[in-house]
Short mmCIF file of C-alpha atoms in Angstrom, two decimals:
data_model
loop_
_atom_site.label_atom_id
_atom_site.label_comp_id
_atom_site.label_asym_id
_atom_site.label_seq_id
_atom_site.Cartn_x
_atom_site.Cartn_y
_atom_site.Cartn_z
CA MET B 22 0.24 -0.29 0.07
CA PRO B 23 1.35 3.39 -0.70
CA GLU B 24 2.32 5.38 1.93
CA ASN B 25 0.60 8.54 0.79
CA ASP B 26 -2.77 6.74 -0.09
CA PRO B 27 -5.84 8.89 1.31
CA ALA B 28 -8.24 5.89 0.66
CA ALA B 29 -6.40 3.43 2.44
CA THR B 30 -5.91 5.98 5.32
CA GLU B 31 -9.26 6.37 5.36
CA ARG B 32 -10.44 2.88 5.53
CA ILE B 33 -8.23 1.95 8.34
CA SER B 34 -9.98 4.84 10.31
CA MET B 35 -13.24 3.77 9.63
CA ASN B 36 -12.29 0.17 10.88
CA ASP B 37 -10.41 1.44 13.70
CA ARG B 38 -13.82 3.63 14.82
CA LEU B 39 -16.13 0.56 14.15
CA ALA B 40 -13.92 -1.62 16.51
CA ALA B 41 -14.13 0.78 18.90
CA ALA B 42 -18.00 1.17 18.89
CA LEU B 43 -18.41 -2.77 19.13
CA HIS B 44 -16.04 -2.70 22.02
CA ARG B 45 -18.33 -0.08 23.97
CA ILE B 46 -21.46 -2.16 23.01
CA GLU B 47 -20.10 -5.17 24.23
CA HIS B 48 -19.02 -3.62 27.11
CA ALA B 49 -22.19 -1.94 28.02
CA ALA B 50 -23.86 -5.29 27.47
CA ARG B 51 -21.65 -6.94 30.04
CA THR B 52 -22.42 -4.19 32.62
CA THR B 53 -26.48 -3.97 32.07
CA GLY B 54 -26.10 -7.97 32.35
CA ARG B 55 -24.16 -7.98 35.51
CA HIS B 56 -26.70 -5.35 37.13
CA ALA B 57 -29.73 -6.92 36.11
CA THR B 58 -28.55 -10.23 37.57
CA SER B 59 -27.79 -8.38 40.67
CA LEU B 60 -31.20 -7.03 40.65
CA TRP B 61 -32.95 -10.32 40.37
CA ARG B 62 -30.80 -11.87 42.96
CA ARG B 63 -32.07 -8.83 45.17
CA SER B 64 -35.60 -9.18 44.47
CA ARG B 65 -35.40 -12.78 44.84
CA ALA B 66 -34.12 -12.19 48.07
CA SER B 67 -36.70 -9.55 49.26
CA TRP B 68 -39.58 -11.85 48.10
CA THR B 69 -38.12 -14.58 50.17
CA ARG B 70 -37.65 -12.17 53.34
CA LEU B 71 -40.87 -10.82 53.04
CA ARG B 72 -42.49 -14.32 52.34
CA ARG B 73 -40.89 -15.51 55.52
CA SER B 74 -42.28 -12.13 57.05
CA LYS B 75 -45.29 -12.89 59.64
CA ARG B 76 -46.26 -8.99 59.27
CA ALA B 77 -46.39 -9.46 55.56
CA LYS B 78 -48.50 -12.51 55.50
CA ARG B 79 -50.73 -10.90 57.98
CA VAL B 80 -51.32 -7.90 55.84
CA ALA B 81 -51.74 -10.37 52.70
CA VAL B 82 -54.37 -11.95 54.61
CA VAL B 83 -56.10 -9.00 55.61
CA ALA B 84 -56.13 -7.69 52.16
CA ALA B 85 -57.57 -10.83 50.63
CA ILE B 86 -60.03 -10.74 53.81
CA LEU B 87 -61.34 -7.38 52.78
CA PHE B 88 -61.43 -7.91 48.84
CA LEU B 89 -63.34 -11.10 49.14
CA GLY B 90 -65.66 -9.29 51.84
CA THR B 91 -66.42 -6.53 49.18
CA GLY B 92 -66.92 -8.85 46.39
CA ALA B 93 -69.26 -10.98 48.43
CA ALA B 94 -71.33 -7.80 49.71
CA ALA B 95 -71.92 -6.82 46.11
CA GLY B 96 -72.70 -10.22 44.92
CA GLY B 97 -75.09 -10.70 47.86
CA LEU B 98 -76.80 -7.54 47.15
CA ALA B 99 -77.44 -9.34 43.65
CA LEU B 100 -78.59 -12.37 45.23
CA VAL B 101 -81.52 -10.75 47.41
CA GLY B 102 -84.83 -11.65 46.75
CA GLY B 103 -87.93 -9.57 47.18
CA THR B 104 -89.37 -9.03 50.51
CA LYS B 105 -93.35 -9.23 50.29
CA ALA B 106 -94.84 -6.37 51.87
CA ASP B 107 -98.75 -4.78 52.22
CA ILE B 108 -98.58 -1.12 51.71
CA GLY B 109 -101.99 0.49 51.64
CA PRO B 110 -104.33 -1.25 49.29
CA PHE B 111 -101.01 -3.04 47.16
CA ASP B 112 -99.24 -6.05 47.49
CA THR B 113 -95.86 -5.49 46.64
CA THR B 114 -92.28 -6.92 46.46
CA MET B 115 -89.68 -4.85 47.88
CA SER B 116 -85.95 -5.57 46.96
CA LEU B 117 -82.42 -4.18 47.16
CA HIS B 118 -79.55 -4.08 44.38
CA PRO B 119 -76.59 -2.57 43.38
CA ASP B 120 -77.23 0.74 41.41
CA LEU B 121 -74.57 3.35 41.16
CA SER B 122 -77.32 5.98 40.66
CA GLY B 123 -79.11 5.06 43.88
CA GLU B 124 -82.83 5.56 42.59
CA THR B 125 -85.89 4.12 43.80
CA VAL B 126 -88.24 2.40 41.32
CA VAL B 127 -91.85 1.51 41.69
CA THR B 128 -92.79 -0.73 39.03
CA ILE B 129 -96.07 -1.29 38.07
CA PRO B 130 -96.79 -3.94 35.52
CA PRO B 131 -97.76 -3.75 32.78
CA LEU B 132 -97.94 0.08 32.56
CA GLY B 133 -94.27 1.12 33.39
CA ASP B 134 -91.95 2.46 36.02
CA VAL B 135 -92.12 5.38 38.18
CA ILE B 136 -88.57 6.43 39.50
CA PHE B 137 -87.40 8.96 42.10
CA ASP B 138 -83.97 10.13 42.65
CA SER B 139 -84.61 9.29 46.36
CA HIS B 140 -80.57 8.45 47.39
CA ASP B 141 -77.36 8.60 46.22
CA GLY B 142 -75.88 4.92 45.07
CA PRO B 143 -74.50 2.60 45.26
CA ILE B 144 -77.38 1.03 46.20
CA GLY B 145 -80.93 1.02 44.72
CA LEU B 146 -84.47 0.10 45.77
CA ASN B 147 -87.32 -1.48 43.55
CA LEU B 148 -90.78 -1.70 44.72
CA LYS B 149 -92.92 -3.74 42.35
CA LEU B 150 -96.83 -3.63 42.79
CA ASP B 151 -97.80 -7.16 42.41
CA SER B 152 -101.59 -6.65 43.07
CA VAL B 153 -104.15 -3.77 44.18
CA ASP B 154 -107.47 -4.55 46.58
CA PRO B 155 -109.65 -2.67 44.37
CA VAL B 156 -112.28 -2.61 47.28
CA GLU B 157 -109.70 -0.89 49.73
CA ALA B 158 -108.09 1.23 46.83
CA GLN B 159 -112.01 2.56 46.41
CA THR B 160 -112.24 3.24 49.66
CA ILE B 161 -109.42 5.39 49.84
CA ILE B 162 -110.77 7.00 47.08
CA ASN B 163 -114.63 7.53 47.57
CA THR B 164 -115.29 7.09 51.50
CA PRO B 165 -114.97 10.54 53.12
CA GLY B 166 -112.00 10.64 55.51
CA GLY B 167 -110.80 7.40 53.51
CA VAL B 168 -107.48 9.33 52.37
CA THR B 169 -106.77 10.34 55.83
CA SER B 170 -107.15 7.32 57.49
CA ALA B 171 -104.98 5.67 54.87
CA SER B 172 -102.21 7.98 55.29
CA GLU B 173 -101.80 7.52 58.99
CA SER B 174 -100.28 3.61 57.98
CA LEU B 175 -98.78 4.34 54.98
CA ALA B 176 -95.67 5.64 56.09
CA THR B 177 -95.46 2.90 59.04
CA ASP B 178 -96.08 0.20 56.36
CA VAL B 179 -93.20 1.62 54.02
CA THR B 180 -90.73 1.85 56.63
CA ASP B 181 -91.52 -1.53 57.93
CA ALA B 182 -91.08 -2.80 54.66
CA VAL B 183 -87.68 -1.15 54.12
CA VAL B 184 -86.57 -2.70 57.72
CA ARG B 185 -87.38 -6.11 56.43
CA VAL B 186 -85.67 -6.08 53.35
CA VAL B 187 -82.64 -4.43 54.75
CA ILE B 188 -82.53 -6.97 57.28
CA GLU B 189 -83.09 -9.87 54.83
CA ALA B 190 -80.24 -8.35 52.49
CA LEU B 191 -77.50 -7.91 55.67
CA ALA B 192 -78.21 -11.65 56.67
CA ILE B 193 -77.93 -12.71 53.13
CA VAL B 194 -74.88 -10.92 52.21
CA THR B 195 -73.23 -12.07 55.38
CA LEU B 196 -74.00 -16.03 54.61
CA CYS B 197 -72.10 -15.41 51.40
CA GLY B 198 -69.02 -13.76 53.05
CA LEU B 199 -69.11 -16.95 55.39
CA LEU B 200 -69.09 -19.16 51.95
CA VAL B 201 -66.91 -17.13 50.29
CA GLY B 202 -64.49 -16.98 53.16
CA ALA B 203 -64.87 -20.76 54.09
CA LEU B 204 -64.22 -21.70 50.36
CA ALA B 205 -60.99 -19.27 50.01
CA PHE B 206 -59.22 -19.90 53.30
CA ARG B 207 -60.89 -23.21 54.68
CA THR B 208 -60.63 -22.00 58.13
CA MET B 209 -63.53 -21.02 60.52
CA ARG B 210 -61.91 -17.74 61.54
CA ARG B 211 -60.77 -16.34 58.23
CA ALA B 212 -64.71 -17.20 57.17
CA LEU B 213 -66.19 -15.36 59.73
CA LEU B 214 -63.85 -12.28 59.34
CA THR B 215 -64.73 -12.47 55.64
CA GLY B 216 -68.52 -12.71 56.76
CA VAL B 217 -68.20 -9.64 59.25
CA THR B 218 -66.66 -7.68 56.77
CA SER B 219 -69.46 -8.22 53.92
CA LEU B 220 -71.79 -7.09 56.55
CA ALA B 221 -70.07 -4.30 57.51
CA VAL B 222 -69.54 -3.02 53.86
CA THR B 223 -73.28 -3.55 53.25
CA ALA B 224 -74.07 -1.85 56.36
CA ALA B 225 -71.96 1.15 55.55
CA LEU B 226 -73.07 1.51 51.80
CA MET B 227 -76.91 1.50 53.65
CA GLY B 228 -75.74 4.06 55.81
CA TYR B 229 -74.28 6.17 53.12
CA ALA B 230 -77.67 5.85 51.34
CA ALA B 231 -79.84 6.73 54.17
CA THR B 232 -77.97 9.74 54.76
CA THR B 233 -78.42 11.09 51.36
CA LEU B 234 -82.09 10.69 51.36
CA ARG B 235 -84.13 13.09 49.57
CA ALA B 236 -87.92 12.98 51.01
CA GLU B 237 -88.99 15.65 48.52
CA SER B 238 -87.91 13.61 45.37
CA ILE B 239 -91.79 11.97 45.64
CA SER B 240 -92.81 15.18 44.31
CA GLN B 241 -90.23 14.94 41.07
CA PRO B 242 -90.66 11.53 39.46
CA ARG B 243 -89.66 9.99 35.99
CA TYR B 244 -91.98 7.88 34.13
CA GLU B 245 -91.23 5.23 31.75
CA GLY B 246 -93.27 3.06 29.64
CA LEU B 247 -97.14 3.86 29.39
CA LEU B 248 -96.89 6.06 32.53
CA ALA B 249 -95.08 8.33 30.44
CA TYR B 250 -98.17 9.43 28.96
CA ALA B 251 -99.65 9.73 32.41
CA PRO B 252 -98.05 12.16 34.91
CA SER B 253 -101.26 12.68 36.74
CA VAL B 254 -100.44 9.38 38.55
CA VAL B 255 -98.73 11.77 41.04
CA GLY B 256 -100.59 14.77 40.38
CA ASN B 257 -99.24 18.13 39.81
CA ALA B 258 -96.03 18.67 41.12
CA GLU B 259 -96.99 22.52 42.21
CA ASP B 260 -99.58 20.78 44.50
CA ILE B 261 -97.20 18.65 46.48
CA ALA B 262 -95.15 20.21 49.11
CA VAL B 263 -91.31 19.34 49.30
CA ASN B 264 -90.49 19.56 52.75
CA TYR B 265 -89.68 16.70 55.03
CA GLU B 266 -92.62 17.70 57.46
CA GLU B 267 -95.07 16.90 54.63
CA TYR B 268 -93.43 13.74 53.49
CA VAL B 269 -96.00 11.39 54.39
CA ALA B 270 -98.86 13.91 52.90
CA ASN B 271 -96.68 13.49 49.46
CA LEU B 272 -96.84 9.46 50.30
CA GLN B 273 -100.54 9.62 50.93
CA LYS B 274 -101.34 11.55 47.68
CA PHE B 275 -98.88 9.25 45.53
CA VAL B 276 -100.78 6.09 46.81
CA THR B 277 -104.28 7.74 46.45
CA ASN B 278 -103.27 8.33 42.51
CA ILE B 279 -101.48 5.40 41.65
CA SER B 280 -104.52 3.45 43.34
CA GLU B 281 -106.91 5.06 40.99
CA PHE B 282 -105.08 4.43 37.96
CA TYR B 283 -103.47 1.11 38.85
CA ALA B 284 -107.02 -0.37 39.73
CA LEU B 285 -107.55 0.54 35.84
CA ALA B 286 -105.28 -2.27 34.99
CA MET B 287 -105.69 -4.78 38.00
CA ASP B 288 -109.53 -4.56 38.11
CA MET B 289 -109.89 -6.49 35.13
CA PRO B 290 -110.92 -10.12 34.63
CA GLN B 291 -108.06 -12.44 34.16
CA LEU B 292 -110.26 -15.92 33.38
CA GLY B 293 -108.89 -16.86 29.60
CA ILE B 294 -105.32 -14.72 29.91
CA GLN B 295 -102.85 -17.69 30.04
CA ASP B 296 -99.04 -16.82 30.40
CA ASP B 297 -98.07 -18.28 27.16
CA SER B 298 -100.61 -16.37 25.21
CA ILE B 299 -99.59 -15.33 22.02
CA LYS B 300 -99.89 -11.46 22.20
CA VAL B 301 -100.27 -9.44 19.12
CA LEU B 302 -100.57 -5.54 19.19
CA HIS B 303 -103.19 -4.13 16.63
CA VAL B 304 -102.28 -0.51 15.48
CA SER B 305 -103.81 1.51 12.50
CA ASP B 306 -103.90 5.22 11.21
CA ILE B 307 -100.60 6.26 12.43
CA HIS B 308 -100.62 9.45 10.24
CA LEU B 309 -96.79 10.66 10.81
CA ASN B 310 -97.49 11.03 14.30
CA PRO B 311 -94.09 10.40 15.91
CA SER B 312 -95.18 10.02 19.36
CA ALA B 313 -97.16 7.05 18.40
CA TRP B 314 -93.92 5.21 18.06
CA HIS B 315 -92.75 5.96 21.23
CA LEU B 316 -96.00 4.87 22.58
CA MET B 317 -96.00 1.49 20.55
CA GLU B 318 -92.33 0.85 21.81
CA SER B 319 -93.36 1.14 25.70
CA VAL B 320 -96.39 -1.17 24.86
CA VAL B 321 -94.42 -3.57 23.28
CA GLU B 322 -91.71 -3.99 25.69
CA GLN B 323 -94.23 -3.38 28.90
CA PHE B 324 -96.75 -6.20 27.52
CA ASP B 325 -94.14 -8.38 26.34
CA ILE B 326 -95.87 -8.27 22.69
CA ASP B 327 -95.02 -11.12 20.21
CA ALA B 328 -96.18 -9.26 17.25
CA VAL B 329 -97.34 -5.72 15.78
CA ALA B 330 -100.28 -6.08 13.25
CA ASP B 331 -100.54 -2.43 11.43
CA THR B 332 -103.69 -2.12 9.14
CA GLY B 333 -102.19 1.07 7.21
CA ASP B 334 -102.21 4.72 6.61
CA ILE B 335 -98.80 4.96 8.13
CA ASN B 336 -98.50 8.25 5.88
CA ASP B 337 -100.77 11.40 5.00
CA TRP B 338 -99.47 11.92 1.17
CA GLY B 339 -97.18 8.67 0.36
CA SER B 340 -94.28 11.09 -0.53
CA GLU B 341 -90.93 9.79 -0.65
CA GLN B 342 -89.84 12.11 2.00
CA GLU B 343 -92.49 10.83 4.31
CA ALA B 344 -91.51 7.06 3.47
CA GLU B 345 -87.65 7.36 4.03
CA ILE B 346 -87.90 9.83 7.30
CA PHE B 347 -90.86 8.34 9.16
CA SER B 348 -90.32 4.92 8.46
CA ARG B 349 -87.33 4.82 10.51
CA GLY B 350 -89.25 4.56 13.28
CA VAL B 351 -89.79 0.83 12.98
CA GLU B 352 -86.87 0.28 14.05
CA GLN B 353 -87.82 1.08 17.62
CA ILE B 354 -90.15 -1.93 17.75
CA ASN B 355 -88.25 -4.95 18.81
CA CYS B 356 -90.67 -7.41 17.30
CA PRO B 357 -91.70 -8.57 13.85
CA TYR B 358 -94.11 -5.51 12.55
CA VAL B 359 -96.62 -7.08 10.03
CA PHE B 360 -98.28 -4.51 7.74
CA VAL B 361 -100.67 -4.12 5.00
CA LYS B 362 -100.85 -0.72 2.71
CA GLY B 363 -103.94 1.99 3.48
CA ASN B 364 -105.28 4.28 1.02
CA HIS B 365 -102.92 7.08 2.06
CA ASP B 366 -99.89 4.73 1.95
CA SER B 367 -98.31 4.69 -1.66
CA VAL B 368 -95.96 2.23 -3.30
CA THR B 369 -93.06 4.23 -2.01
CA THR B 370 -94.07 3.61 1.43
CA VAL B 371 -94.54 0.05 1.32
CA ALA B 372 -91.00 -0.36 -0.12
CA ALA B 373 -89.39 1.91 2.40
CA LEU B 374 -91.13 -0.52 5.22
CA ALA B 375 -89.99 -3.85 3.55
CA SER B 376 -86.70 -2.62 3.30
CA TYR B 377 -86.40 -3.18 7.56
CA ASP B 378 -85.48 -6.50 8.48
CA ASN B 379 -88.46 -6.97 11.11
CA VAL B 380 -91.30 -6.09 8.84
CA VAL B 381 -93.35 -8.18 7.14
CA VAL B 382 -95.49 -6.87 4.14
CA LEU B 383 -98.61 -8.63 3.24
CA ASP B 384 -99.58 -8.46 -0.46
CA GLY B 385 -102.58 -10.96 -0.76
CA GLU B 386 -100.91 -13.83 0.97
CA VAL B 387 -100.74 -15.83 4.02
CA GLN B 388 -97.59 -15.95 6.43
CA GLU B 389 -96.82 -17.36 9.78
CA VAL B 390 -95.60 -14.57 12.01
CA ALA B 391 -95.01 -15.40 15.72
CA GLY B 392 -96.96 -18.83 15.76
CA LEU B 393 -100.19 -17.22 14.01
CA ARG B 394 -101.12 -17.34 10.60
CA PHE B 395 -101.56 -13.75 9.04
CA GLY B 396 -103.14 -13.18 5.89
CA GLY B 397 -103.52 -9.68 4.27
CA VAL B 398 -104.35 -7.64 1.47
CA PRO B 399 -103.28 -3.91 0.58
CA ASP B 400 -106.00 -0.99 0.26
CA PRO B 401 -106.26 -1.11 -3.73
CA ARG B 402 -106.78 2.64 -3.79
CA PHE B 403 -104.09 5.70 -3.06
CA THR B 404 -106.61 8.46 -2.32
CA PRO B 405 -103.94 11.21 -0.35
CA ASP B 406 -106.24 13.91 -1.71
CA LYS B 407 -109.67 13.34 -1.25
CA GLY B 408 -110.63 15.42 -3.89
CA ALA B 409 -109.65 12.97 -6.40
CA GLN B 410 -111.47 10.18 -4.89
CA PRO B 411 -112.93 7.37 -7.30
CA SER B 412 -117.25 7.24 -7.44
CA SER B 413 -118.47 5.32 -4.45
CA GLU B 414 -119.67 2.43 -6.47
CA TYR B 415 -116.24 1.93 -8.06
CA ALA B 416 -114.89 2.30 -4.72
CA GLN B 417 -117.03 -0.34 -3.27
CA GLN B 418 -116.16 -2.54 -6.05
CA MET B 419 -112.35 -2.50 -5.68
CA LEU B 420 -112.69 -2.91 -1.84
CA THR B 421 -114.85 -6.28 -2.40
CA GLU B 422 -112.50 -7.33 -5.05
CA SER B 423 -109.39 -6.92 -2.73
CA GLY B 424 -111.31 -9.00 -0.14
CA GLU B 425 -111.94 -11.76 -2.52
CA ARG B 426 -108.48 -11.76 -3.65
CA LEU B 427 -107.79 -11.94 -0.02
CA ASN B 428 -109.99 -14.80 0.70
CA GLU B 429 -109.09 -16.99 -2.26
CA ALA B 430 -105.25 -16.65 -0.99
CA ILE B 431 -106.15 -17.78 2.73
CA LEU B 432 -108.55 -20.78 1.12
CA ALA B 433 -105.42 -21.85 -1.22
CA ALA B 434 -102.96 -21.25 1.80
CA GLY B 435 -105.39 -23.96 3.90
CA GLY B 436 -106.64 -21.24 6.39
CA ALA B 437 -105.16 -18.18 8.51
CA ASP B 438 -105.85 -17.75 12.34
CA LEU B 439 -106.24 -13.78 11.35
CA ALA B 440 -106.84 -11.68 8.53
CA MET B 441 -105.64 -7.87 7.89
CA VAL B 442 -107.33 -5.37 5.70
CA HIS B 443 -107.36 -1.38 5.87
CA GLU B 444 -111.02 -0.60 4.95
CA PRO B 445 -113.92 -2.45 6.89
CA PRO B 446 -115.65 -3.34 3.72
CA MET B 447 -112.62 -5.37 2.66
CA ALA B 448 -113.72 -7.80 5.30
CA VAL B 449 -117.25 -8.79 4.43
CA PRO B 450 -115.93 -11.31 1.50
CA LEU B 451 -113.82 -12.83 4.50
CA THR B 452 -117.16 -14.11 6.36
CA GLY B 453 -116.78 -17.31 7.36
CA THR B 454 -113.22 -17.80 6.08
CA VAL B 455 -111.38 -16.58 9.10
CA PRO B 456 -112.11 -16.05 12.77
CA LEU B 457 -110.98 -12.50 13.19
CA VAL B 458 -110.19 -9.58 10.75
CA LEU B 459 -108.38 -6.56 11.69
CA ALA B 460 -109.00 -3.43 9.89
CA GLY B 461 -108.85 0.35 10.56
CA HIS B 462 -109.23 3.35 8.31
CA THR B 463 -112.47 4.91 10.25
CA HIS B 464 -110.60 6.34 13.22
CA GLU B 465 -112.83 5.09 15.45
CA ARG B 466 -112.73 1.85 17.62
CA ALA B 467 -115.63 -0.89 16.50
CA VAL B 468 -116.22 -4.51 17.21
CA GLN B 469 -118.58 -6.17 14.45
CA ASP B 470 -119.86 -9.80 14.41
CA LEU B 471 -119.99 -10.33 10.59
CA GLY B 472 -121.47 -13.72 11.09
CA GLU B 473 -120.37 -17.10 10.64
CA GLY B 474 -117.83 -17.21 13.31
CA THR B 475 -115.95 -13.89 11.86
CA THR B 476 -115.32 -11.05 14.17
CA LEU B 477 -114.45 -7.68 12.59
CA MET B 478 -112.13 -5.55 15.17
CA VAL B 479 -111.95 -1.88 13.79
CA GLU B 480 -109.01 0.07 15.43
CA GLY B 481 -108.99 3.75 16.24
CA SER B 482 -106.13 6.09 14.87
CA THR B 483 -103.07 4.95 16.76
CA GLY B 484 -101.58 8.35 15.61
CA ALA B 485 -104.65 10.37 17.06
CA ALA B 486 -105.50 11.16 13.06
CA GLY B 487 -102.01 13.28 12.87
CA LEU B 488 -102.37 16.56 11.88
CA ARG B 489 -106.07 16.07 11.56
CA ASN B 490 -106.21 16.07 14.85
CA PHE B 491 -105.40 19.92 15.19
CA GLN B 492 -108.59 20.61 13.06
CA SER B 493 -110.98 19.03 15.27
CA ASP B 494 -112.87 20.34 18.06
CA GLU B 495 -112.75 17.28 20.16
CA PRO B 496 -108.87 16.07 20.64
CA MET B 497 -108.81 12.70 19.31
CA ARG B 498 -107.22 9.77 21.03
CA MET B 499 -104.24 7.37 20.33
CA GLU B 500 -105.51 3.89 20.47
CA MET B 501 -104.32 0.52 20.25
CA ASP B 502 -105.38 -3.09 21.37
CA VAL B 503 -103.19 -5.75 22.71
CA LEU B 504 -104.45 -9.28 21.88
CA TYR B 505 -104.53 -12.34 23.36
CA PHE B 506 -104.69 -15.90 21.44
CA ASP B 507 -104.27 -19.14 22.85
CA PRO B 508 -101.03 -20.76 21.95
CA VAL B 509 -102.73 -24.05 20.97
CA THR B 510 -105.91 -23.35 19.34
CA LYS B 511 -104.66 -19.89 17.78
CA ALA B 512 -107.94 -18.62 19.41
CA LEU B 513 -108.55 -14.77 20.36
CA THR B 514 -109.27 -15.32 24.22
CA ALA B 515 -109.34 -11.32 25.31
CA TYR B 516 -107.78 -8.19 24.34
CA ASP B 517 -107.03 -5.21 26.09
CA SER B 518 -108.11 -1.65 24.72
CA ILE B 519 -105.73 1.06 25.38
CA SER B 520 -106.43 4.85 25.06
CA VAL B 521 -104.33 7.54 25.67
CA GLY B 522 -104.90 11.24 25.47
CA SER B 523 -103.25 13.46 23.01
CA GLY B 524 -102.24 17.07 22.65
CA THR B 525 -102.77 18.89 26.39
CA GLU B 526 -104.45 15.83 27.81
CA THR B 527 -102.01 12.93 29.27
CA ASP B 528 -104.56 10.37 30.32
CA VAL B 529 -104.58 6.38 30.02
CA THR B 530 -107.36 4.31 30.06
CA LEU B 531 -107.31 0.36 29.80
CA ASP B 532 -110.36 -1.84 29.26
CA ARG B 533 -110.21 -5.59 29.05
CA THR B 534 -112.56 -7.47 27.30
CA VAL B 535 -112.34 -11.54 27.95
CA ILE B 536 -114.17 -14.07 25.42
CA PRO B 537 -115.73 -16.41 27.21
CA THR B 538 -114.59 -20.15 26.24
CA GLU B 539 -117.79 -21.15 24.54
CA ASP B 540 -117.71 -18.26 22.12
CA GLN B 541 -114.02 -18.58 21.11
CA VAL B 542 -113.53 -19.26 17.58
CA ASP B 543 -110.55 -20.58 15.80
CA GLU B 544 -109.70 -21.60 12.60
CA GLY B 545 -110.91 -25.21 12.82
CA ASP B 546 -114.40 -24.34 13.79
CA ILE B 547 -114.88 -21.84 10.81
CA GLN B 548 -114.16 -24.62 8.66
CA SER B 549 -116.60 -27.26 10.80
CA GLY B 550 -119.05 -24.11 10.20
CA THR B 551 -119.21 -22.95 14.13
CA GLU B 552 -120.69 -19.40 14.91
CA SER B 553 -119.99 -17.35 17.20
CA THR B 554 -121.40 -13.74 18.69
CA ALA B 555 -118.68 -11.24 18.79
CA PRO B 556 -118.07 -9.85 22.16
CA GLN B 557 -118.95 -6.13 23.19
CA GLN B 558 -116.20 -4.31 25.10
CA ASP B 559 -116.25 -3.81 28.68
#
């Protein structure tokens, strides 16, 4: 190599620097390894000393007891069953449960819930009304001095029930703590300590909830379900005092009003209503009323509806905007939604509804939904503008022909349990073919015996006629019916007629009609020629 070769000199310099860098990396790696090994040895030695330390063992055991005891308290509260209690005219079930919001929920099946922000969490109180004594409720409402007399015992009844459910809850969480402790530690002493911890934690939580009690919350309830449409259950908040001295009066007023409302639901005949009945919600003529979707959603949830039967006129003009936007409400309905077109529904309306997975559109056919065979046919007319309607003779002919078309489809399918049409005249050709025909259009609820074992049920307007309601001197009501079908024979056994005030009115009424066994007609009876007299609504 030439002595003055710059390139060679540069290569030697780079090699020297690379070798020096590798040497430093190797030295750093050895140093880090020695430090890691030393740290690991010291950690092992410390852990060994900690394990051998009696104090550390005691701390670990105490921590384990606290952890398991707290967990057992939460689990025990979740397992606490209800305590039966008589409160005024009500037979109730009261229970405690873990709840971060710390609310008191009064459940009134199947009408909904009344919720009070009564205290802070993490324990909530549930009060379920199982039944009401109609005689005692009416005595409270109608007898002079009945409210005053009832109020003397209401506070005591509630207090006694709360005390009982608290005692039962404390007993259950203590038992859960004992069982968890026994399984975890397998020593009597530590199992007892775990049980005591569960008891102490639960008692502390209950004590905290008691110190945050807000007695005035009874005047500021929140409603869910059908009760959201009936705030008169509790009464005008301005008429209810919010100070503690009038707590008994508040409770008295609440129980009095709830007695009056709940009696509507409980003072109904129960004969013929089976626990496994197939429940169908009949709605019609929603006419773009968005409140109808919320009401239907509440009824579907509270009554555990198996299917909704909509007999048409969901829109007003059948426009593309109506169809696309308003039909989205059907997504709120958590069950199959069976639909037949009304005279205000366009082809666009039908297509928009049919795009949803839970919607079944009937077009002159029979389909089985929720265990029932539904037959349905659309209204042959599209008359959103009343000024452009066909002559009455031609309209009648169209309706009759559509009914005959459905009649032929039902016969070809071997029968149906119920049929759906929009306009009542379409039901006439179905006489003697199906036991029940559902219709709408008239905005007036009616039940009619067509003869030969066929009953026609016409629904009122579930949407309270939509915008037409503002043109009426008398506000219309939102109406729907819950139909109960025998799960074996598929015969209609009873129906609940629900009517909800619209506009400025906020009242709810429920009427139950039970069909006597000898008058119940199924599809087999129709084929054998059995006739029945349609029951009249109570």
